[in-house]
Short mmCIF file of C-alpha atoms and ligand atoms in Angstrom, two decimals:
data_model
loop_
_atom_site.label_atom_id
_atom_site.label_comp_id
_atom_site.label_asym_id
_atom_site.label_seq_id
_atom_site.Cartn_x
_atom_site.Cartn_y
_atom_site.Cartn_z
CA UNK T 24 29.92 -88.10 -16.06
CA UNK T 25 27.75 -85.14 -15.19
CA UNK T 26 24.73 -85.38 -13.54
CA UNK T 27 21.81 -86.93 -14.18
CA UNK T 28 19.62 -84.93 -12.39
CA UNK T 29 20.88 -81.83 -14.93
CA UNK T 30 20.60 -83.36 -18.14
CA UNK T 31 18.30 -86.07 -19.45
CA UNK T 32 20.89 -89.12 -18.65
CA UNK T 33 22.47 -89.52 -22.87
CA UNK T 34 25.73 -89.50 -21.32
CA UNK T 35 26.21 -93.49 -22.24
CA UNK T 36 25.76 -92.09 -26.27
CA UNK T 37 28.18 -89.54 -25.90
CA UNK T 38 30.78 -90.23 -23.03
CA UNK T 39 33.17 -90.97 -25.36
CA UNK T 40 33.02 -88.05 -27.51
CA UNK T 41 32.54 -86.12 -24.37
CA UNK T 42 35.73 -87.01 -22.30
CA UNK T 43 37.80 -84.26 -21.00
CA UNK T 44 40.78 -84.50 -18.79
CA UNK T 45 40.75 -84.36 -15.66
CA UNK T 46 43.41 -82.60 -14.76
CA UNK T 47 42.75 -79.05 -16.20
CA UNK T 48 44.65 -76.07 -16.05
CA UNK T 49 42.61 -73.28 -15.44
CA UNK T 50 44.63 -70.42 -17.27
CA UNK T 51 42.99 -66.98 -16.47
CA UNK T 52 43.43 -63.93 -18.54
CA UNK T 53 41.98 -61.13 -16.65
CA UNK T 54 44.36 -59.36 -16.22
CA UNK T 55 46.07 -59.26 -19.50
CA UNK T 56 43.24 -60.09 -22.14
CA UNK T 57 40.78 -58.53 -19.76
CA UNK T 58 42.64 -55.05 -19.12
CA UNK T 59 42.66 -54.89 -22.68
CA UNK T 60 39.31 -54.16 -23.20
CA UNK T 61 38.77 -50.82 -24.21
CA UNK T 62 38.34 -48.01 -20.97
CA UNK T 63 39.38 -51.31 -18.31
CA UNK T 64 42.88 -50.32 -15.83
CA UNK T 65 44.21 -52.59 -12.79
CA UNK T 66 46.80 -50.16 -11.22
CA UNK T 67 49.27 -52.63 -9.54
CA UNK T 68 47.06 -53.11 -6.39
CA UNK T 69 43.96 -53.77 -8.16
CA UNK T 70 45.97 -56.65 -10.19
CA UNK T 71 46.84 -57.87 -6.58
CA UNK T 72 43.79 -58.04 -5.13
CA UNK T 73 42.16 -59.79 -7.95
CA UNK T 74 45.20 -61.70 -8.34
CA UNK T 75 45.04 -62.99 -4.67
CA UNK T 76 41.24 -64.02 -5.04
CA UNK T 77 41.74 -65.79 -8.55
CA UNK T 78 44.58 -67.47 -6.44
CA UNK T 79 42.26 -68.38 -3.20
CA UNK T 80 39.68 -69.53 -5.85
CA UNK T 81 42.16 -72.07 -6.77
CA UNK T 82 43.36 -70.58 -9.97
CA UNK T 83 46.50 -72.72 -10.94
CA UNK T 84 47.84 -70.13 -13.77
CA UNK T 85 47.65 -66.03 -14.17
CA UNK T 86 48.72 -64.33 -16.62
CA UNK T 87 49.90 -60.80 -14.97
CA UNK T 88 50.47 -59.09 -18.16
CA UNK T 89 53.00 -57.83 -20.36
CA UNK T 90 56.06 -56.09 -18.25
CA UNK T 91 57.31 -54.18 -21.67
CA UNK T 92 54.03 -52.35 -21.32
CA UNK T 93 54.90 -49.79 -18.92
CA UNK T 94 57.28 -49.35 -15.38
CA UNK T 95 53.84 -49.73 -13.71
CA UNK T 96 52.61 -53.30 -15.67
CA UNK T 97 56.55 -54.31 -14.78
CA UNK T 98 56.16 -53.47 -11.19
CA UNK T 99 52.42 -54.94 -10.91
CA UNK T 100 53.99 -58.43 -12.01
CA UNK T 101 57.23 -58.02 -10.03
CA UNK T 102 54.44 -57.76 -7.18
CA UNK T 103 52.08 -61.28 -8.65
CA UNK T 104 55.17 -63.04 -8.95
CA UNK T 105 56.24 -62.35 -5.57
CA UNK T 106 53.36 -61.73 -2.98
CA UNK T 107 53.65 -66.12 -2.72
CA UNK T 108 50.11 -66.53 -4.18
CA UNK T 109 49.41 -70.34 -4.75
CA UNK T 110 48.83 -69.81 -7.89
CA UNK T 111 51.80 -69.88 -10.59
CA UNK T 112 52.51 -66.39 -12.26
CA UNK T 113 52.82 -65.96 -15.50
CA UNK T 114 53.53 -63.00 -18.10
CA UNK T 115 53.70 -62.26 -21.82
CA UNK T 116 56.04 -61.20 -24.76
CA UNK T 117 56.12 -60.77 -28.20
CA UNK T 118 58.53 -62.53 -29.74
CA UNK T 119 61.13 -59.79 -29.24
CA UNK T 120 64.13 -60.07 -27.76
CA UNK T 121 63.40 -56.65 -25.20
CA UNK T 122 59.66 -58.15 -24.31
CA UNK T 123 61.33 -61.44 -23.16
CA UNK T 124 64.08 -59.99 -21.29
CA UNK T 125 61.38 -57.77 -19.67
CA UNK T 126 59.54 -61.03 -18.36
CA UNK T 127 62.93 -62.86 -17.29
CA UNK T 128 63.91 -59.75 -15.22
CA UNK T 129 60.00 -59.47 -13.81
CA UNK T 130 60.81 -63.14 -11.44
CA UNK T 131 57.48 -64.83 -12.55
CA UNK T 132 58.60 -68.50 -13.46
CA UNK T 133 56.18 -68.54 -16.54
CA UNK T 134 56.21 -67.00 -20.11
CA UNK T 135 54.00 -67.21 -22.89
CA UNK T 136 55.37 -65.92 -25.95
CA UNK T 137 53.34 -64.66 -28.97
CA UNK T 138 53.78 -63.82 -32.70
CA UNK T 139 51.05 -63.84 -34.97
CA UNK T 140 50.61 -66.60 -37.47
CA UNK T 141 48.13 -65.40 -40.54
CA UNK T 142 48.29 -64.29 -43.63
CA UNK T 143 46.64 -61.25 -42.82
CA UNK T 144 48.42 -60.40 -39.73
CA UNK T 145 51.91 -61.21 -41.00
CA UNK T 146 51.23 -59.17 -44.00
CA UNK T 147 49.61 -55.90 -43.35
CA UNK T 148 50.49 -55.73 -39.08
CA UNK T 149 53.60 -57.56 -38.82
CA UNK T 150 54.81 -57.13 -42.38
CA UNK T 151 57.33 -60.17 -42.16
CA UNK T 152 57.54 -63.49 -43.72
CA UNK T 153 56.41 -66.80 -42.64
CA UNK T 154 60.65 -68.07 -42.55
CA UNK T 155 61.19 -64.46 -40.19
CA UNK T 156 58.14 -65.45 -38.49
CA UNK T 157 59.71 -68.63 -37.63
CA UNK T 158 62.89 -67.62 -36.62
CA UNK T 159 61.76 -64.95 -34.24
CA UNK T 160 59.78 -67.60 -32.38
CA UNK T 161 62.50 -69.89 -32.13
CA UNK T 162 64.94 -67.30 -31.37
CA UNK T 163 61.99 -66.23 -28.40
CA UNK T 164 61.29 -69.47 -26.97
CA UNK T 165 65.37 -70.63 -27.11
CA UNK T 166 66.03 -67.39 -24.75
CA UNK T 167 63.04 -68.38 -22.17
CA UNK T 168 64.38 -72.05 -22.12
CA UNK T 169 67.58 -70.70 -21.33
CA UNK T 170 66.26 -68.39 -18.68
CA UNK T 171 64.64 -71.45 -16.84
CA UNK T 172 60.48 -70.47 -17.54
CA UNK T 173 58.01 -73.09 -18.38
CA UNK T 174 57.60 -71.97 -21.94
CA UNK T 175 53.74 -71.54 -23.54
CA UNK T 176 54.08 -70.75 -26.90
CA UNK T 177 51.07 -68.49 -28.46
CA UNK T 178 50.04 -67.63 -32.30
CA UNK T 179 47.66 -64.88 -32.48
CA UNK T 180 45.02 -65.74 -35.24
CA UNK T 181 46.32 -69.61 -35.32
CA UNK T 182 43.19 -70.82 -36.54
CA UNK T 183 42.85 -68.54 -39.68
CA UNK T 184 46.68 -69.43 -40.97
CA UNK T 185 47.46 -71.47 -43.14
CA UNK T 186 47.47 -75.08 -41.43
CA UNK T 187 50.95 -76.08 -43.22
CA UNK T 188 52.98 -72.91 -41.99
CA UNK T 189 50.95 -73.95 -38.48
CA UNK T 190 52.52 -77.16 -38.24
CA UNK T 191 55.57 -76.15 -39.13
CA UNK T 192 56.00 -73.11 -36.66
CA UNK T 193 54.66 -75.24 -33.60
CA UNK T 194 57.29 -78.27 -34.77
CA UNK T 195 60.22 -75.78 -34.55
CA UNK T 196 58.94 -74.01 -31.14
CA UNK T 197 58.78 -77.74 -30.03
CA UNK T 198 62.05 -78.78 -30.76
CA UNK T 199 63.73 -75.95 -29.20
CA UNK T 200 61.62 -77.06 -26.04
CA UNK T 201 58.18 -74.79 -25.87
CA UNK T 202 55.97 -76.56 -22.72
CA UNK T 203 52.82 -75.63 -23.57
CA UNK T 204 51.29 -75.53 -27.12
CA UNK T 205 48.37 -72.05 -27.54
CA UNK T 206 45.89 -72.25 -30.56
CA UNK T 207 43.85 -69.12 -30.31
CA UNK T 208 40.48 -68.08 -32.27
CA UNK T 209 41.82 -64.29 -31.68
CA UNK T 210 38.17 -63.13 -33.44
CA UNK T 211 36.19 -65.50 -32.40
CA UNK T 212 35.31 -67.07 -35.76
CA UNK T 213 35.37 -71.15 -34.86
CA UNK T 214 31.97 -73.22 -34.53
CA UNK T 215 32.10 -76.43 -31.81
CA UNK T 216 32.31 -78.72 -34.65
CA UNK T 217 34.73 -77.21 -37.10
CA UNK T 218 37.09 -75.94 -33.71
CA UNK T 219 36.59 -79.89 -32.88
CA UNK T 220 38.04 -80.91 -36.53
CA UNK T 221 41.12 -78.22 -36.08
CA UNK T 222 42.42 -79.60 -32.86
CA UNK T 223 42.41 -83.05 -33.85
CA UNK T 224 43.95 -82.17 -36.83
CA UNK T 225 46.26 -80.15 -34.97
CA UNK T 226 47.12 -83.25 -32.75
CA UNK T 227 47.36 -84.98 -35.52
CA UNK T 228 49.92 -82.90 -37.49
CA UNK T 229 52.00 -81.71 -34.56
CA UNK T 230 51.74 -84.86 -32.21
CA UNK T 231 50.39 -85.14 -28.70
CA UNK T 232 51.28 -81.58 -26.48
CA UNK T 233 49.42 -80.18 -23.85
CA UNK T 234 47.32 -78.26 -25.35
CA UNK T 235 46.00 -74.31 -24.35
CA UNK T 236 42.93 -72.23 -25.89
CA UNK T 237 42.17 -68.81 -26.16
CA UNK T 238 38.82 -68.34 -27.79
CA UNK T 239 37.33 -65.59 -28.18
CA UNK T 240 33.11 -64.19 -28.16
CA UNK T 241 32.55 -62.40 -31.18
CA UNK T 242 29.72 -64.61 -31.79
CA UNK T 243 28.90 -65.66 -28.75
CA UNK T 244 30.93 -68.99 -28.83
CA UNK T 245 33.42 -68.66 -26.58
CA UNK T 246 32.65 -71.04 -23.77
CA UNK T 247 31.15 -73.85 -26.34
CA UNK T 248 33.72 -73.50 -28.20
CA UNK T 249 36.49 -73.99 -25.22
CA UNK T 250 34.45 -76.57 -24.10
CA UNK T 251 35.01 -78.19 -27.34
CA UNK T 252 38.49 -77.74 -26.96
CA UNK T 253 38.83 -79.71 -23.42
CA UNK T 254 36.42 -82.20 -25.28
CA UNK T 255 39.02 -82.67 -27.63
CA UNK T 256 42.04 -82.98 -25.29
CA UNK T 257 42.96 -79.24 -24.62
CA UNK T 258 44.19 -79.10 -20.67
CA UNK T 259 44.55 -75.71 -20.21
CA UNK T 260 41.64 -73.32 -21.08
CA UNK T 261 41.62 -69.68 -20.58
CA UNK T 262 39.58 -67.73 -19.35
CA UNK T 263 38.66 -64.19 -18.17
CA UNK T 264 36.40 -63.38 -14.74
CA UNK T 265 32.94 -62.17 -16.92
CA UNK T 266 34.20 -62.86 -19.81
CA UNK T 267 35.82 -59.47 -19.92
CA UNK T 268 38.59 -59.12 -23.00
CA UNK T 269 39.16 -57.83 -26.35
CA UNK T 270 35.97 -56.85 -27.86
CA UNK T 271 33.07 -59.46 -27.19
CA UNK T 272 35.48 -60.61 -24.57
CA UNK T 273 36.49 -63.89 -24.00
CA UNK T 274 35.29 -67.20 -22.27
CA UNK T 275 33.79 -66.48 -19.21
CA UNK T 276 35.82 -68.30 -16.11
CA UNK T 277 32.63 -68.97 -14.12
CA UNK T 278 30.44 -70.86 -17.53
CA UNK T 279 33.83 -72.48 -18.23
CA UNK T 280 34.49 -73.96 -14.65
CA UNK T 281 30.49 -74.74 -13.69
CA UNK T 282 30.04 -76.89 -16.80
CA UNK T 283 33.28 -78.54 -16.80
CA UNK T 284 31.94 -79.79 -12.79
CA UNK T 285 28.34 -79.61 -14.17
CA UNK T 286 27.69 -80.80 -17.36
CA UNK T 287 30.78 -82.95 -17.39
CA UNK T 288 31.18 -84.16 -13.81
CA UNK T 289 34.71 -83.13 -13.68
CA UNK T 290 36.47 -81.88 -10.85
CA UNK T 291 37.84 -78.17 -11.06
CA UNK T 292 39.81 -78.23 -7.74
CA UNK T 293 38.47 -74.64 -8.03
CA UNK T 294 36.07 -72.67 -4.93
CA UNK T 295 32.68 -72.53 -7.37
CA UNK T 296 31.43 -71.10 -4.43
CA UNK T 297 33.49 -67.97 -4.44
CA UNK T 298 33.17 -67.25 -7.90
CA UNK T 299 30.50 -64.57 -7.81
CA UNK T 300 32.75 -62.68 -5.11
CA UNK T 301 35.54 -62.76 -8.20
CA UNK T 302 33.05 -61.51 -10.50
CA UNK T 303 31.44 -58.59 -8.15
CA UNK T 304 35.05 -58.13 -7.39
CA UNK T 305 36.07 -57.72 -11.12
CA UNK T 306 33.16 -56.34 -12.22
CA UNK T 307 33.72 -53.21 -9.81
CA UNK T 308 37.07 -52.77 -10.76
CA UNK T 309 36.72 -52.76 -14.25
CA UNK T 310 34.07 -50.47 -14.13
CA UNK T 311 31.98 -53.21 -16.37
CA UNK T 312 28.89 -54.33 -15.45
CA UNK T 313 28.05 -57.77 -15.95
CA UNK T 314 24.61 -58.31 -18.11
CA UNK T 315 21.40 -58.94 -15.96
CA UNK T 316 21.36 -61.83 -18.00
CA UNK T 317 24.73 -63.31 -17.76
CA UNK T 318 24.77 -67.01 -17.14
CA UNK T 319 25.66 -67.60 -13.33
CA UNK T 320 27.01 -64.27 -12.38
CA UNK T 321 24.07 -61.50 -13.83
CA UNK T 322 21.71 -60.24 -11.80
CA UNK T 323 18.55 -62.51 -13.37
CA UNK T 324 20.74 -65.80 -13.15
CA UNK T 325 19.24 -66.85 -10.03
CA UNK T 326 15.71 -64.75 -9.91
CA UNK T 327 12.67 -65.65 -10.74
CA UNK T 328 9.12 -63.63 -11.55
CA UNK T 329 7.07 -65.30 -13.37
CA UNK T 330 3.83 -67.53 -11.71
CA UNK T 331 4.33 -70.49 -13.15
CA UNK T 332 8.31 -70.53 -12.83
CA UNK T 333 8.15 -69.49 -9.15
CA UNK T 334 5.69 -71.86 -8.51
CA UNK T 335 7.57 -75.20 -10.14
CA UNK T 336 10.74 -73.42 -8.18
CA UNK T 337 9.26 -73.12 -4.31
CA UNK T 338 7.74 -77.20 -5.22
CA UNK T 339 11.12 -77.98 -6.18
CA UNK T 340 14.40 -76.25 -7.75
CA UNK T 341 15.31 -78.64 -10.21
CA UNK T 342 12.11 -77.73 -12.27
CA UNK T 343 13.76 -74.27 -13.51
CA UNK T 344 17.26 -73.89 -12.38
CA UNK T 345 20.15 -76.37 -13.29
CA UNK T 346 22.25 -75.74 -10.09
CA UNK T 347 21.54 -74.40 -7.11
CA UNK T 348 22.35 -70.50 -6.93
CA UNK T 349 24.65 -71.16 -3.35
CA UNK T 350 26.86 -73.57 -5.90
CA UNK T 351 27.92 -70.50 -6.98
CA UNK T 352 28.20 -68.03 -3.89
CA UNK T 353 24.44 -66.48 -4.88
CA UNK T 354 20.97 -66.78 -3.43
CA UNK T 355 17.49 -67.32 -5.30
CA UNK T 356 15.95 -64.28 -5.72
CA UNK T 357 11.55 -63.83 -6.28
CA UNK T 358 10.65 -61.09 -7.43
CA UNK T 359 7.72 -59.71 -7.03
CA UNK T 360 5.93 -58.03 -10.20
CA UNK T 361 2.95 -58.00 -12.80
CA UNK T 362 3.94 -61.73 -13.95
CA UNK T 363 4.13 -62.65 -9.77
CA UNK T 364 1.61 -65.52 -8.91
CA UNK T 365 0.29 -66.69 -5.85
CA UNK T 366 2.33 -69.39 -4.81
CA UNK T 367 5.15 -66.40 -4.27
CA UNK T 368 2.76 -64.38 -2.08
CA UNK T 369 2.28 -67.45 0.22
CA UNK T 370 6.52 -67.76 0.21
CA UNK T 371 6.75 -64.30 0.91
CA UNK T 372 4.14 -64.13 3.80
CA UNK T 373 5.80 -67.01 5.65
CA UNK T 374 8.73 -64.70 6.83
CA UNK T 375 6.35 -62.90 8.89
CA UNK T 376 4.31 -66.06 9.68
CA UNK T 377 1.16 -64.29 7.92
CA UNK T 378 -1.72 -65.86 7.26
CA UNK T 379 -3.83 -64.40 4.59
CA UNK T 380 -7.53 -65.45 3.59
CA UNK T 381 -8.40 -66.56 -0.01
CA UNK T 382 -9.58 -62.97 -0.42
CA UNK T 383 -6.46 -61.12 1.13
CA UNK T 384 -4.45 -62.94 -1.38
CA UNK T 385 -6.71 -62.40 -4.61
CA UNK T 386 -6.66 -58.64 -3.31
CA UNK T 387 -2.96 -58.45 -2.81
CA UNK T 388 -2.26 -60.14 -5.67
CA UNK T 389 -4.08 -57.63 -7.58
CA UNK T 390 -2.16 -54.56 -6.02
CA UNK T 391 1.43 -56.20 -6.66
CA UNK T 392 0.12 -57.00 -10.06
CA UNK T 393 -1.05 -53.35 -10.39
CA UNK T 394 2.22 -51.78 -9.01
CA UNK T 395 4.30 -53.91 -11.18
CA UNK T 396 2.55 -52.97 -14.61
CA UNK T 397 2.59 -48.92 -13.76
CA UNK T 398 6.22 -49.71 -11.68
CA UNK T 399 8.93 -46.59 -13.14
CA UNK T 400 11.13 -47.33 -16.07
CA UNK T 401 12.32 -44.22 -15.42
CA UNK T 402 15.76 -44.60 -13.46
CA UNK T 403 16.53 -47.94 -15.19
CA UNK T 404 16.13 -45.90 -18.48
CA UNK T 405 18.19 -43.00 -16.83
CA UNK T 406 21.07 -45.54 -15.22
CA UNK T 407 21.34 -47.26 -19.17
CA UNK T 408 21.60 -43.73 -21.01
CA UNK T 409 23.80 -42.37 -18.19
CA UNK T 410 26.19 -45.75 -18.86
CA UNK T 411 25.76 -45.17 -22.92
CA UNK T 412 26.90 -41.39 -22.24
CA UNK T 413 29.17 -41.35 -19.50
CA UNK T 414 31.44 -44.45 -19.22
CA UNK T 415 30.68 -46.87 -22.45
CA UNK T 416 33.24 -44.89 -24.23
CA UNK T 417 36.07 -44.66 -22.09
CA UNK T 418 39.54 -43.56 -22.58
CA UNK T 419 40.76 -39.46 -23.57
CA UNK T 420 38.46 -37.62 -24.88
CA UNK T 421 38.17 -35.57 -28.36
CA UNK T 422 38.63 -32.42 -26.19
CA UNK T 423 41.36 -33.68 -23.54
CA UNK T 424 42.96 -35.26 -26.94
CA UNK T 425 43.28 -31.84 -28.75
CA UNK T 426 44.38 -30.06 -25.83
CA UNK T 427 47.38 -31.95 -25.68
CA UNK T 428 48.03 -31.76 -29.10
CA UNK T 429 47.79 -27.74 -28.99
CA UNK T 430 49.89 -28.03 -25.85
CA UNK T 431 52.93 -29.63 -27.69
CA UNK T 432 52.42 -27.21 -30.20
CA UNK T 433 51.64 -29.68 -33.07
CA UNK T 434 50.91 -27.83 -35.96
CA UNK T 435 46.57 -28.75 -37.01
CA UNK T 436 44.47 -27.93 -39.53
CA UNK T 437 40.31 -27.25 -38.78
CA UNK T 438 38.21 -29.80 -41.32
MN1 MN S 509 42.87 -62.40 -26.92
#
């Protein structure tokens, strides 16, 4: 299990706590969980063209989105489900009879159905009981069986319900034949060790399914926390390119898939190497850019400035990066700068075959040292407020908004 070079070799200690299948599916939720982030749009091509590189990445299972949404989300998975991608298509519904017919009619050969399960959803969103609850998911998944779709069956919130009304809503989705069992942490509120605790529990309560997870970042846990999952028998993780999603987003396809080979030595069947094409690919679509320090895929993942960390990299790679950046589809970057040393310099020259004396080195050492400290903040600075200003708070604005309102004569009031 993993590798030995990556980790200090405590694997014997905890290979038994630390045993995930092997045979995972690899759910992704770009483009449903990911286009809902606030400002974020696929038109029906975009969704293809990510859809066909998720698929040539070795995705097995995307979710297209939800066909009730619009004629143009019904058309962009009539499209997934039949441009014969490898990888299975999949869409969602609420539990409501018009959102399941919607994904029957769409031709994808998977649904996953969804209905919120706690107390605080069902009373102030959904306004229905735990019994109506019950019966609409029944009703939902009974209709999908019918139609002939592999059958994942989702709560919203399943984590903060109570675990009693949970048991007894995933029993009576199960008996009426629901495939795949969802438990999502829709705010992102689980720790490793208490989201460990649920899912056994959960196994324990509802008997052995294969198991899905949808957790989401709102502290920052999203990928431990699915890791957890796998750790405790989940098969089929999702996951969004970057991490994109609701709010904080949720776990990141490329931390997911590297540790799972990684950390845990398990194979993904996925192309690792194309994963940073996925990301650049998403990333420019969405219009979101990926943090310089996002693991794997930001900018800093694979570049290095400092002396001493540049140094221990050039003698050997191990010493400050876990995997090697072309794992990935990137290449090592040194950058040159006020913290540059000069083992760097000596790197650099070699592409030109230059040999510098002692002194030529102290000298230009200095300079880049110089250049680096009095280097422009400016456009940096510029680029971030331009972002903050311009396209961090996407969607209609005030004045577009009002306009329309005036236009359809709606009656307003000044404050
Ligand atoms: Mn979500």
């Amino acid at each position: 299990m993993g590798d030995p070079e990556l980790v200090a070799d405590y694997h014997p200690q905890t290979a038994q706590a630390r045993r995930i299948p092997t045979r995972l599916v690899f759910w992704d939720e770009t483009l449903r969980d990911g286009e809902q982030m606030p400002g974020v749009h696929f038109s029906p091509k975009e969704k293809l063209r990510i859809a066909e590189l998720l698929s040539a990445v070795g995705i097995p299972l995307i979710d297209a989105g939800i066909p009730v949404v619009s004629a143009e989300e019904a058309e962009a998975v009539r499209w997934l489900a039949s441009a014969g991608l490898r990888s299975d298509i999949l869409a969602s519904a609420r539990t409501v009879p018009r959102d399941v017919e919607a994904v029957v009619d769409s031709g994808v050969r998977h649904i996953a159905v969804f209905i919120a399960a706690s107390p605080v959803h069902l009373r102030f969103k959904l306004r229905m009981s735990e019994d109506e609850v019950v019966r609409a998911a029944v009703e939902s998944v009974r209709r999908a069986k019918e139609a002939g779709l592999h059958v994942a069956f989702v709560t919203e919130d399943t984590v903060r319900a109570r675990f009693d009304f949970v048991e007894r809503l995933y029993r009576a989705v199960v008996a009426v034949g629901a495939d795949r069992l969802v438990v999502a942490d829709t705010v992102g509120v689980m720790t490793p060790l208490t989201f460990r605790w649920y899912l056994d529990e959960f196994i324990r309560r509802i008997g052995p399914a294969d198991l899905s997870v949808h957790c989401h970042n709102d502290f920052g846990l999203a990928t431990a926390n699915t890791l957890t999952a796998l750790e405790a028998g989940a098969t089929a993780p999702h996951v969004c390119v970057n991490g994109l999603g609701e709010r904080a987003g949720n776990a990141s396809l490329e931390e997911v898939a590297v540790a799972v080979e990684r950390l845990y030595g398990v194979r993904t069947g996925l192309r690792l190497d194309r994963l940073y094409e996925l990301s650049q690919l998403v990333e420019e679509l969405s219009g979101v850019p990926i943090a310089a320090n996002k693991a794997l895929v930001g900018y800093n993942a694979f570049s290095h400035e400092a002396g001493i960390h540049t140094h221990g990299v050039l003698a050997h790679t191990l010493t400050y990066e876990p995997i090697q950046p072309e794992e990935v589809g990137r290449r090592r970057e040194l950058i040159l700068g006020k913290h540059t040393g000069r083992a760097a310099l000596v790197e650099k020259l070699k592409e030109r075959r230059a040999r510098a004396t002692d002194a030529q080195l102290t000298e230009l050492l200095a300079r880049i040292k110089q250049r680096g400290e009095q280097a422009s903040k400016q456009p940096a600075a510029e680029y971030v407020r331009d972002y903050r200003t311009r396209f961090a708070h996407p969607g209609i604005s005030d004045a577009e908004f009002w306009a329309m309102v005036d236009d359809l004569q709606i009656p307003t009031e000044r404050p």
